[in-house]
Amino acid sequence: MLKSEVTNRINQSKIVAVIRGENAEEALAIANASSAGGIDIIELTYTTPSVDDVFKEMASSDAIVGAGTVLDEQTARNAIIHGAKFIVSPHFDSKIAKLCNRYSVLYMPGCMTIKEIVQALEYGCSIIKLFPANAFEPNFIKSIKGPLPNVEVMPTGGINRDNINDWIDAGAFSVGIGSDLTKAYRKNNAAGVTDLAKEYVKAVKER
């Protein structure tokens, strides 16, 4: 899948499921349940033990699967080899940016300041992850787009059903949700995740 196609799908979906599991089995269950509920953009984080196994299991899924919590270029390369269609970091790393540019893979680095965002733009990152988003208000996106109108913003961290549309209405390219899905799984297993994913998708479609 082309980088542009991945970018468009993330924008159309508006929701990225950020999957953090205690182990590969839990991560796979949450990922599949999220996809079943209509969230078809899945970010498998490298905080999950044996996450490579989850990539292998998700290879036949219709969802677009990427890698999160990628801290260095070696991890980024490993993720790409295992089929990651996009790479997400909690920070900006120039070596990861160069690697992703080399393989035409979307890289969304975490940024909190205009200086960091400008640096990311200089390395070809058109979408930045605003992280942690709960340290900001949704209107911060408009503040970013004042001097930097071409940058797209994906807030992650603290996004929930009560504020998701506030962020989207403020101009978010997409949003990342994670802890809600994990909590739903540990409370009601896969069915709870699927039901919650459906609620998120419905909320976005009805806005």
Coordinates of C-alpha atoms in Angstrom, one line a residue:
M1 CA 0.0 0.0 0.0
L2 CA 1.3 3.4 -1.0
K3 CA 2.2 6.0 1.7
S4 CA -0.4 8.3 0.3
E5 CA -3.1 5.6 0.6
V6 CA -2.2 5.0 4.2
T7 CA -2.3 8.7 4.9
N8 CA -5.7 9.0 3.3
R9 CA -7.1 6.0 5.2
I10 CA -5.9 7.4 8.5
N11 CA -7.6 10.7 7.7
Q12 CA -10.8 9.1 6.6
S13 CA -11.0 6.8 9.7
K14 CA -10.2 9.7 12.1
I15 CA -9.4 7.1 14.8
V16 CA -6.2 5.1 15.4
A17 CA -6.4 2.3 17.9
V18 CA -3.2 2.3 20.0
I19 CA -2.7 -1.2 21.3
R20 CA -0.7 -1.8 24.4
G21 CA -0.9 -5.4 25.7
E22 CA 0.7 -7.1 28.7
N23 CA 1.6 -9.8 26.2
A24 CA 1.2 -10.7 22.5
E25 CA -2.0 -12.6 23.1
E26 CA -3.7 -9.7 24.8
A27 CA -2.6 -7.2 22.2
L28 CA -3.8 -9.4 19.4
A29 CA -7.2 -9.8 21.0
I30 CA -7.6 -6.1 21.5
A31 CA -6.5 -5.3 18.0
N32 CA -8.9 -7.8 16.4
A33 CA -11.7 -6.7 18.6
S34 CA -11.1 -3.0 17.7
S35 CA -11.0 -3.9 14.0
A36 CA -14.3 -5.8 14.4
G37 CA -15.8 -2.7 16.0
G38 CA -14.9 -0.6 12.9
I39 CA -11.6 0.9 13.9
D40 CA -9.5 -0.2 11.0
I41 CA -6.3 1.7 11.8
I42 CA -4.2 -0.3 14.3
E43 CA -1.0 0.9 16.0
L44 CA 0.8 -2.0 17.7
T45 CA 3.2 -0.6 20.3
Y46 CA 6.7 -1.8 21.0
T47 CA 6.0 -1.8 24.7
T48 CA 4.1 -5.1 24.1
P49 CA 6.4 -8.2 24.6
S50 CA 6.8 -10.2 21.4
V51 CA 4.9 -7.7 19.4
D52 CA 6.5 -9.1 16.2
D53 CA 4.2 -12.1 16.7
V54 CA 1.2 -9.8 16.6
F55 CA 2.3 -8.3 13.4
K56 CA 2.5 -11.8 11.9
E57 CA -1.0 -12.6 13.1
M58 CA -2.4 -9.4 11.8
A59 CA -0.8 -9.7 8.3
S60 CA -4.0 -11.1 6.8
S61 CA -6.2 -8.5 8.4
D62 CA -8.1 -5.9 6.4
A63 CA -6.9 -3.3 8.9
I64 CA -4.0 -1.0 8.3
V65 CA -1.4 -2.0 10.9
G66 CA 1.4 0.3 12.0
A67 CA 4.0 0.4 14.8
G68 CA 4.0 2.7 17.9
T69 CA 6.4 3.6 20.6
V70 CA 9.2 3.3 18.1
L71 CA 12.2 4.8 19.8
D72 CA 15.1 4.2 17.3
E73 CA 15.8 3.4 13.7
Q74 CA 16.6 -0.3 14.4
T75 CA 13.1 -0.7 15.9
A76 CA 11.6 1.2 12.9
R77 CA 13.3 -1.1 10.5
N78 CA 12.2 -4.2 12.3
A79 CA 8.6 -2.9 12.3
I80 CA 8.7 -2.2 8.5
I81 CA 10.2 -5.7 7.9
H82 CA 7.3 -7.1 9.8
G83 CA 4.7 -5.2 7.7
A84 CA 4.2 -1.9 9.5
K85 CA 2.5 0.6 7.2
F86 CA 3.3 3.5 9.4
I87 CA 5.6 4.4 12.3
V88 CA 4.7 6.4 15.4
S89 CA 7.1 7.7 18.0
P90 CA 6.5 9.6 21.3
H91 CA 9.3 12.0 20.1
F92 CA 11.0 13.1 16.9
D93 CA 14.1 11.2 15.7
S94 CA 15.9 12.3 12.5
K95 CA 17.3 8.8 11.9
I96 CA 13.8 7.3 12.0
A97 CA 12.6 10.0 9.7
K98 CA 15.4 9.2 7.2
L99 CA 14.7 5.5 7.3
C100 CA 11.0 5.9 6.8
N101 CA 11.6 8.3 3.9
R102 CA 14.0 5.8 2.4
Y103 CA 11.2 3.1 2.4
S104 CA 8.3 5.6 1.7
V105 CA 6.7 4.7 5.0
L106 CA 4.6 7.3 6.9
Y107 CA 6.3 8.6 10.0
M108 CA 4.3 10.4 12.7
P109 CA 6.7 11.7 15.5
G110 CA 5.5 13.0 18.8
C111 CA 6.0 16.8 19.2
M112 CA 4.9 19.3 21.8
T113 CA 6.5 22.6 20.6
I114 CA 6.6 24.6 17.4
K115 CA 10.4 24.1 17.3
E116 CA 10.0 20.4 17.4
I117 CA 7.2 20.5 14.7
V118 CA 9.3 22.6 12.4
Q119 CA 12.2 20.2 12.8
A120 CA 9.9 17.3 11.9
L121 CA 8.6 19.1 8.9
E122 CA 12.2 19.7 7.7
Y123 CA 12.7 15.9 7.7
G124 CA 9.5 15.3 5.7
C125 CA 7.0 14.6 8.4
S126 CA 3.7 16.1 7.3
I127 CA 1.7 14.7 10.2
I128 CA 2.8 15.1 13.8
K129 CA 1.5 13.3 16.9
L130 CA 0.6 15.8 19.6
F131 CA 1.6 13.9 22.7
P132 CA 0.5 13.9 25.4
A133 CA -2.7 15.6 24.2
N134 CA -4.2 15.9 27.7
A135 CA -1.6 18.5 28.4
F136 CA -3.3 20.8 25.8
E137 CA -6.7 22.1 24.8
P138 CA -8.2 21.2 21.4
N139 CA -7.8 24.8 20.2
F140 CA -4.0 24.4 20.4
I141 CA -4.3 22.8 16.9
K142 CA -5.5 26.2 15.6
S143 CA -2.5 27.8 17.3
I144 CA -0.2 25.4 15.5
K145 CA -1.8 26.0 12.2
G146 CA -1.4 29.7 12.4
P147 CA 2.3 29.8 11.7
L148 CA 2.3 26.2 10.2
P149 CA -0.9 25.8 8.1
N150 CA 0.4 22.8 6.2
V151 CA 1.1 20.6 9.2
E152 CA -1.5 17.9 10.2
V153 CA -1.9 17.0 13.9
M154 CA -2.9 13.7 15.5
P155 CA -3.6 14.2 19.2
T156 CA -2.9 11.1 21.3
G157 CA -3.1 10.6 25.1
G158 CA -6.3 11.5 27.1
I159 CA -8.7 11.2 24.1
N160 CA -12.0 9.8 25.1
R161 CA -15.7 9.7 24.0
D162 CA -16.4 13.0 25.7
N163 CA -13.7 15.0 23.9
I164 CA -12.9 13.1 20.7
N165 CA -15.2 15.4 18.6
D166 CA -13.8 18.5 20.3
W167 CA -10.4 17.6 18.9
I168 CA -11.7 16.6 15.4
D169 CA -13.8 19.8 15.2
A170 CA -10.6 21.8 16.1
G171 CA -8.9 20.3 13.1
A172 CA -7.3 17.1 14.2
F173 CA -6.2 14.9 11.2
S174 CA -7.0 11.9 13.3
V175 CA -6.9 10.9 17.0
G176 CA -5.2 8.1 18.8
I177 CA -7.1 6.2 21.5
G178 CA -5.6 3.5 23.7
S179 CA -6.2 3.2 27.4
D180 CA -10.0 3.0 27.0
L181 CA -9.7 0.0 24.8
T182 CA -7.3 -1.8 27.2
K183 CA -9.7 -1.0 30.1
A184 CA -12.7 -2.3 28.2
Y185 CA -10.8 -5.6 27.4
R186 CA -9.8 -6.2 31.0
K187 CA -13.4 -5.5 32.1
N188 CA -15.4 -7.3 29.4
N189 CA -12.9 -9.1 27.2
A190 CA -13.0 -8.8 23.4
A191 CA -16.7 -8.1 23.3
G192 CA -16.2 -5.0 25.5
V193 CA -13.6 -3.7 23.1
T194 CA -15.7 -4.2 20.0
D195 CA -18.7 -2.5 21.6
L196 CA -16.5 0.5 22.7
A197 CA -15.0 0.7 19.2
K198 CA -18.4 0.9 17.7
E199 CA -19.3 3.7 20.1
Y200 CA -16.3 5.7 19.0
V201 CA -17.0 5.1 15.3
K202 CA -20.6 6.1 15.7
A203 CA -19.7 9.3 17.6
V204 CA -17.4 10.4 14.9
K205 CA -19.8 9.6 12.1
E206 CA -22.7 11.4 13.7
R207 CA -20.8 14.6 14.5

